[in-house]
Coordinates of C-alpha atoms and ligand atoms in Angstrom, one line a residue:
M1 CA -2.0 20.0 -0.6
T2 CA -1.6 20.3 3.2
K3 CA -0.4 17.2 5.0
T4 CA -3.3 15.2 6.6
M5 CA -1.6 15.4 10.1
L6 CA -1.6 19.2 9.9
R7 CA -5.2 19.3 8.8
A8 CA -6.3 17.1 11.7
L9 CA -4.3 19.2 14.2
A10 CA -5.9 22.3 12.8
G11 CA -9.3 20.9 13.8
E12 CA -10.5 19.4 10.5
P13 CA -12.4 16.1 10.6
L14 CA -11.2 13.9 7.8
P15 CA -13.0 11.0 6.1
V16 CA -9.9 8.8 6.7
P17 CA -7.9 9.8 9.8
P18 CA -4.1 10.2 9.5
V19 CA -2.3 7.3 11.3
W20 CA 1.1 6.7 12.9
L21 CA 2.1 4.5 15.8
M22 CA 4.0 5.3 19.0
R23 CA 7.4 3.4 18.9
Q24 CA 6.8 2.7 15.2
A25 CA 10.6 2.5 14.8
G26 CA 11.4 -0.3 17.2
R27 CA 12.3 -3.9 18.0
Y28 CA 9.2 -5.5 16.3
L29 CA 10.8 -4.6 13.0
P30 CA 13.7 -6.8 11.8
E31 CA 15.3 -3.9 9.9
Y32 CA 15.3 -1.9 13.2
R33 CA 17.1 -4.7 15.0
A34 CA 19.7 -4.9 12.2
T35 CA 20.4 -1.2 12.4
R36 CA 20.6 -1.2 16.2
E37 CA 23.1 -4.1 15.9
K38 CA 25.2 -2.0 13.6
A39 CA 25.1 1.0 16.0
G40 CA 26.2 -1.2 18.8
D41 CA 23.9 0.0 21.5
F42 CA 20.7 2.1 21.9
L43 CA 22.4 5.4 22.9
S44 CA 24.9 5.2 20.0
L45 CA 21.9 4.7 17.7
C46 CA 20.3 7.8 19.1
Y47 CA 23.4 9.9 18.7
T48 CA 24.4 8.7 15.2
P49 CA 22.3 10.9 12.9
E50 CA 22.6 8.7 9.8
L51 CA 21.5 5.6 11.7
A52 CA 18.8 7.4 13.8
A53 CA 17.4 8.8 10.6
E54 CA 17.5 5.4 8.9
V55 CA 15.4 3.8 11.7
T56 CA 13.0 6.7 11.5
F57 CA 12.6 6.1 7.8
Q58 CA 12.1 2.3 8.0
P59 CA 8.4 2.3 9.2
I60 CA 7.6 5.0 6.7
R61 CA 9.0 3.0 3.8
R62 CA 7.4 -0.2 5.0
Y63 CA 3.9 1.2 5.8
G64 CA 3.6 4.7 4.5
F65 CA 2.5 6.2 7.9
D66 CA 1.2 9.8 7.7
A67 CA 3.8 10.9 10.3
A68 CA 7.4 10.1 11.1
I69 CA 8.6 10.6 14.7
L70 CA 12.2 11.6 15.3
F71 CA 14.2 8.6 16.7
A72 CA 15.7 9.6 20.0
D73 CA 14.6 9.2 23.7
I74 CA 13.1 11.4 26.3
L75 CA 16.1 10.7 28.6
L76 CA 18.7 12.3 26.4
L77 CA 17.6 15.7 27.9
A78 CA 18.4 14.4 31.4
Q79 CA 21.9 13.5 30.0
A80 CA 22.3 16.9 28.4
L81 CA 21.5 18.5 31.8
G82 CA 24.3 16.5 33.5
S83 CA 22.8 13.2 34.6
E84 CA 24.7 10.1 33.7
L85 CA 22.6 7.8 31.4
W86 CA 23.1 4.3 30.2
F87 CA 20.9 1.5 29.0
A88 CA 21.6 -1.9 30.6
P89 CA 20.8 -4.5 28.0
G90 CA 17.4 -6.0 28.6
E91 CA 16.8 -3.8 31.7
G92 CA 15.8 -0.3 30.4
P93 CA 17.4 3.0 31.4
R94 CA 19.7 3.7 34.2
L95 CA 20.7 7.2 35.4
S96 CA 22.8 8.7 38.2
A97 CA 20.0 9.3 40.8
I98 CA 19.3 12.9 42.0
T99 CA 18.5 12.7 45.7
D100 CA 19.4 16.0 47.2
P101 CA 19.2 19.8 46.5
A102 CA 22.9 20.1 45.8
Q103 CA 22.6 17.7 42.9
V104 CA 19.7 19.8 41.5
A105 CA 21.7 23.0 41.9
A106 CA 24.7 21.3 40.0
L107 CA 22.6 20.6 36.9
R108 CA 23.6 22.5 33.7
P109 CA 21.6 25.6 32.7
A110 CA 18.8 25.0 30.2
D111 CA 20.6 26.7 27.3
A112 CA 23.7 24.5 27.8
I113 CA 22.0 21.4 26.5
H114 CA 22.7 22.0 22.8
D115 CA 26.2 20.6 22.5
T116 CA 25.1 17.2 23.8
L117 CA 22.0 17.2 21.7
A118 CA 23.5 18.6 18.4
P119 CA 23.4 15.1 16.8
V120 CA 19.6 14.9 17.4
Y121 CA 19.1 18.2 15.6
E122 CA 21.2 16.8 12.7
T123 CA 18.9 13.8 12.6
V124 CA 15.9 16.1 12.3
R125 CA 17.6 17.9 9.4
I126 CA 18.2 14.6 7.5
L127 CA 14.6 13.6 8.1
A128 CA 13.2 17.0 7.0
A129 CA 15.1 16.7 3.8
G130 CA 14.4 13.1 3.1
L131 CA 10.8 12.3 4.0
P132 CA 8.0 12.0 1.4
R133 CA 6.2 15.2 0.9
E134 CA 3.0 13.9 2.4
T135 CA 4.6 12.7 5.6
A136 CA 4.7 15.1 8.6
L137 CA 7.7 15.2 10.9
I138 CA 7.1 15.0 14.7
G139 CA 9.8 16.1 17.2
F140 CA 9.3 15.3 20.9
A141 CA 10.4 15.6 24.5
G142 CA 9.4 14.1 27.8
A143 CA 7.3 16.2 30.1
P144 CA 9.1 17.6 33.1
W145 CA 7.3 15.3 35.7
T146 CA 8.0 12.1 33.7
V147 CA 11.7 12.9 33.0
A148 CA 12.1 13.9 36.7
T149 CA 10.7 10.5 37.8
Y150 CA 13.6 8.8 36.0
M151 CA 16.2 11.4 37.1
V152 CA 15.3 11.1 40.8
A153 CA 14.9 7.3 40.9
G154 CA 17.8 6.6 38.5
R155 CA 15.6 4.1 36.7
G156 CA 12.0 3.3 35.7
T157 CA 9.8 2.6 38.7
P158 CA 6.3 1.0 38.9
D159 CA 4.8 3.8 41.1
Q160 CA 7.3 6.7 40.7
G161 CA 7.8 6.4 44.5
P162 CA 11.2 8.1 44.7
A163 CA 10.0 11.2 42.8
H164 CA 6.8 11.4 45.0
A165 CA 9.0 11.1 48.1
M166 CA 11.4 13.9 47.0
K167 CA 8.5 16.1 46.1
A168 CA 7.2 15.7 49.7
R169 CA 10.6 15.9 51.4
E170 CA 12.4 18.6 49.4
P171 CA 9.6 20.6 47.8
A172 CA 11.9 23.6 46.9
A173 CA 14.6 21.4 45.2
F174 CA 12.0 19.3 43.4
G175 CA 10.2 22.5 42.2
A176 CA 13.6 23.8 40.9
L177 CA 14.2 20.5 39.1
I178 CA 10.7 20.8 37.4
D179 CA 11.5 24.4 36.5
R180 CA 14.9 23.5 35.0
L181 CA 13.3 20.7 33.0
T182 CA 10.5 23.0 31.8
E183 CA 13.0 25.6 30.5
A184 CA 15.3 22.9 29.0
T185 CA 12.3 21.3 27.2
V186 CA 11.4 24.5 25.5
E187 CA 15.1 24.9 24.4
Y188 CA 15.2 21.4 23.1
L189 CA 11.8 21.4 21.3
S190 CA 12.6 24.8 19.9
A191 CA 15.9 23.6 18.4
Q192 CA 14.0 20.6 16.9
V193 CA 11.6 23.0 15.2
D194 CA 14.4 25.2 13.9
A195 CA 16.0 22.0 12.4
G196 CA 12.7 21.1 10.6
A197 CA 10.2 19.4 13.0
E198 CA 6.6 20.4 12.0
I199 CA 4.8 19.1 15.1
V200 CA 6.0 18.6 18.6
K201 CA 4.7 16.0 21.1
V202 CA 5.3 16.1 24.8
F203 CA 5.1 12.7 26.5
D204 CA 3.9 12.7 30.2
S205 CA 3.9 8.9 30.5
W206 CA 3.6 9.0 34.3
A207 CA 1.0 11.9 34.7
G208 CA -1.5 9.3 35.9
S209 CA 0.3 8.9 39.2
L210 CA -0.2 12.6 40.2
E211 CA -3.1 13.0 42.5
G212 CA -5.2 16.0 43.6
A213 CA -3.5 19.4 43.3
D214 CA -0.3 17.7 42.2
F215 CA -1.8 17.0 38.8
E216 CA -2.3 20.8 38.2
T217 CA 1.1 21.7 39.7
F218 CA 3.3 19.0 38.0
A219 CA 1.4 18.0 34.8
V220 CA -0.9 20.8 33.8
A221 CA 1.2 23.9 34.7
P222 CA 4.5 22.8 33.1
M223 CA 2.7 21.7 29.9
R224 CA 1.0 25.1 29.8
R225 CA 4.3 26.9 30.2
I226 CA 6.0 24.8 27.5
I227 CA 3.2 25.3 25.0
A228 CA 3.0 29.1 25.7
A229 CA 6.7 29.4 25.2
M230 CA 6.7 27.3 22.0
R231 CA 3.8 29.4 20.6
A232 CA 5.8 32.6 21.4
R233 CA 8.9 31.3 19.6
H234 CA 7.2 29.4 16.8
P235 CA 3.7 30.8 16.0
G236 CA 1.5 28.1 14.7
I237 CA 3.5 25.1 15.7
P238 CA 1.1 22.3 16.6
V239 CA 1.5 20.6 19.9
I240 CA 0.3 17.1 20.9
A241 CA 0.2 16.5 24.7
F242 CA 0.1 13.0 26.2
P243 CA -0.9 13.0 29.8
R244 CA -1.0 9.2 30.0
G245 CA -3.3 7.8 32.7
A246 CA -5.1 11.1 33.2
G247 CA -8.5 9.3 33.2
R248 CA -11.3 11.8 33.7
R249 CA -8.8 14.6 33.8
Y250 CA -8.3 14.3 30.0
A251 CA -11.5 16.4 29.9
G252 CA -10.4 20.1 29.8
F253 CA -6.7 19.2 29.4
A254 CA -6.4 20.8 26.0
R255 CA -8.2 24.0 27.2
M256 CA -6.0 24.2 30.3
T257 CA -2.7 23.7 28.5
G258 CA -3.3 25.1 25.0
A259 CA -2.5 21.8 23.4
D260 CA -3.8 21.3 19.8
C261 CA -4.3 17.6 20.4
V262 CA -4.4 15.3 23.4
A263 CA -3.2 11.7 23.0
L264 CA -5.4 9.2 24.7
D265 CA -4.2 6.0 26.3
E266 CA -6.0 2.7 25.8
T267 CA -7.8 2.9 29.2
V268 CA -10.0 5.9 28.0
D269 CA -13.4 5.0 26.6
A270 CA -13.6 6.3 23.1
A271 CA -17.2 7.3 23.3
W272 CA -16.6 9.2 26.5
A273 CA -13.6 11.0 24.9
A274 CA -15.6 11.8 21.8
A275 CA -18.1 13.6 24.0
N276 CA -15.8 15.1 26.6
V277 CA -12.4 15.7 25.0
Q278 CA -12.8 16.0 21.3
P279 CA -15.1 19.1 21.5
D280 CA -11.9 21.0 22.5
G281 CA -9.9 19.9 19.5
C282 CA -8.1 17.0 17.9
V283 CA -7.7 13.7 19.8
Q284 CA -5.1 11.0 19.1
G285 CA -5.4 7.3 19.9
N286 CA -6.3 4.9 21.3
L287 CA -6.1 1.3 20.3
D288 CA -4.8 -1.2 22.9
P289 CA -1.2 -2.1 21.9
A290 CA -1.9 -5.7 22.9
L291 CA -4.0 -6.1 19.8
M292 CA -0.9 -5.6 17.7
V293 CA 0.4 -8.8 19.2
T294 CA -2.8 -10.9 19.0
G295 CA -4.3 -9.5 15.8
G296 CA -7.2 -11.3 14.1
Q297 CA -10.8 -10.1 13.8
R298 CA -10.7 -8.3 17.1
L299 CA -7.9 -6.0 15.8
V300 CA -10.1 -5.1 12.8
D301 CA -13.3 -4.6 14.9
E302 CA -11.6 -2.5 17.5
T303 CA -9.8 -0.4 14.9
R304 CA -13.1 0.3 13.1
R305 CA -14.9 1.1 16.3
I306 CA -12.3 3.7 17.2
V307 CA -12.4 5.3 13.8
A308 CA -16.2 5.4 13.8
T309 CA -16.4 6.8 17.3
F310 CA -14.1 9.7 16.5
A311 CA -15.4 10.3 13.0
G312 CA -17.4 13.4 13.9
G313 CA -14.3 15.5 14.8
P314 CA -10.6 15.8 14.3
H315 CA -8.8 12.5 15.0
I316 CA -5.3 11.0 14.5
F317 CA -5.3 7.3 14.7
N318 CA -2.7 5.8 17.0
L319 CA -2.2 3.2 19.8
G320 CA -2.8 4.1 23.4
H321 CA 0.9 3.5 24.1
G322 CA 3.9 2.2 22.2
I323 CA 3.9 -0.8 19.9
T324 CA 5.7 -3.6 21.8
P325 CA 8.7 -5.8 20.6
E326 CA 6.3 -8.9 20.5
A327 CA 4.0 -7.2 17.9
D328 CA 3.6 -8.9 14.5
P329 CA 4.6 -6.6 11.7
R330 CA 1.8 -8.1 9.6
N331 CA -0.7 -6.8 12.1
V332 CA 0.2 -3.3 11.1
D333 CA -0.9 -4.1 7.5
I334 CA -4.2 -5.4 8.9
L335 CA -4.6 -2.2 11.0
L336 CA -3.9 0.1 8.0
A337 CA -6.3 -1.8 5.8
A338 CA -9.0 -1.5 8.5
I339 CA -8.4 2.3 8.7
R340 CA -7.8 3.2 5.0
G341 CA -10.1 0.5 3.4
Ligands
CP3_401 O1 9.4 5.5 17.4 C1 9.2 6.3 18.3 O2 8.2 6.4 19.0 C2 10.3 7.4 18.5 C3 11.4 7.1 19.5 C4 11.1 7.0 20.9 C5 11.8 6.1 21.8 N1 11.5 6.4 23.1 C6 12.7 5.1 21.4 C7 13.1 4.0 22.3 C8 10.3 7.8 21.7 C9 9.2 8.9 21.3 C10 10.5 7.4 23.1 C11 9.9 8.1 24.3 C12 10.1 7.5 25.6 N2 11.3 7.0 26.1 C13 9.2 7.6 26.6 C14 7.8 8.2 26.6 C15 6.8 7.3 25.9 C16 6.5 6.0 26.6 O3 6.9 5.0 26.2 O4 5.8 6.1 27.6 C17 9.8 7.0 27.8 C18 9.1 6.8 29.2 C19 11.1 6.7 27.5 C20 12.2 6.1 28.3 C21 12.6 4.8 27.9 N3 13.3 4.5 26.7 C22 12.3 3.5 28.5 C23 11.6 3.3 29.8 C24 12.9 2.5 27.7 C25 13.0 1.1 28.0 C26 11.7 0.4 27.8 C27 11.7 -0.2 26.4 O5 10.7 0.0 25.7 O6 12.7 -0.9 26.0 C28 13.5 3.2 26.6 C29 14.2 2.5 25.5 C30 13.7 2.9 24.1 N4 13.4 4.1 23.6 C31 13.6 1.9 23.0 C32 13.2 2.6 21.9 C33 13.0 2.1 20.5 C34 13.9 0.4 23.1 C35 15.4 0.4 23.1 C36 16.0 -0.8 22.3 O7 16.1 -0.7 21.1 O8 16.4 -1.7 23.1

């Protein structure tokens, strides 16, 4: 009995799509808040394998999702390459900003990340041993462009302005940063697969701010390199790519990068994606996360519409972006009933 996630990723349309939610382990769950309290802070939670595994298991126990996603963060890789990283309570991530070529040159080599990230691999091993047999285990990393936007700015930014500026002002150094991140991402994902991850997902949360030829250079090309290298090292490993905000450029993204599945954000029209993206393979998505806060009949209707629209091809049900802290945990039960009947 092959796991439903792996069947969908292999291209099989299923009568009931597999479902999991981005950020399914998170602050909307009281048990997550309790474990995070015990860990002290977010990074300690990420780097304590028993606790990171515990919060990964929590939404699986509560809801029986078809996939578990490793609990970690895309910015741990920046830390492993030598950036300082901390999370200011209530303010999101902060990093030591990279502004000049000398700082890029001073980053650690891609294969020197494993000491820092060893606890993450241990979390994966605990999960691989402890998940129910029908639940697939997803490992992940941020895409080079998205991680670079945080490393250059030293924080999250509304328009990724500092990274766009460095790309224009110091193209060689910025290109070297993208190359280092691309190599390190392969190292990182590969170690997760060796530890037991069955699927990997690459989050390019800020791909949408890349325009013209930059989309090919900084979103498509690094994703293609990562996927080709993963295929060479781990034949058959399924890859989900999430070029959030790609709009019409979602069409062809799987073909251009080799991804088995593209994750659609909530701004993409499902009927358009069924006609223009799904013919190339599995799609994941794309319910508006706001509906997990508001719930009600609209949540049921929108969920059914998305399931019906993608029913002709391979589909993994998910939100268009992460579930938010304000979401009502009972709305997840409503969502699952609407999908599974
Ligand atoms: O359940 C899961 O989805 C797995 C764990 C996971 C987290 N972050 C935990 C987390 C995953 C896959 C991520 C990915 C991630 N991290 C992305 C890409 C996906 C996206 O959301 O676009 C990005 C851009 C980050 C960077 C990051 N981490 C930011 C900007 C923030 C602050 C914003 C926020 O939501 O608080 C984080 C913190 C973070 N990462 C939290 C969690 C559960 C909240 C931390 C807390 O408990 O306070």
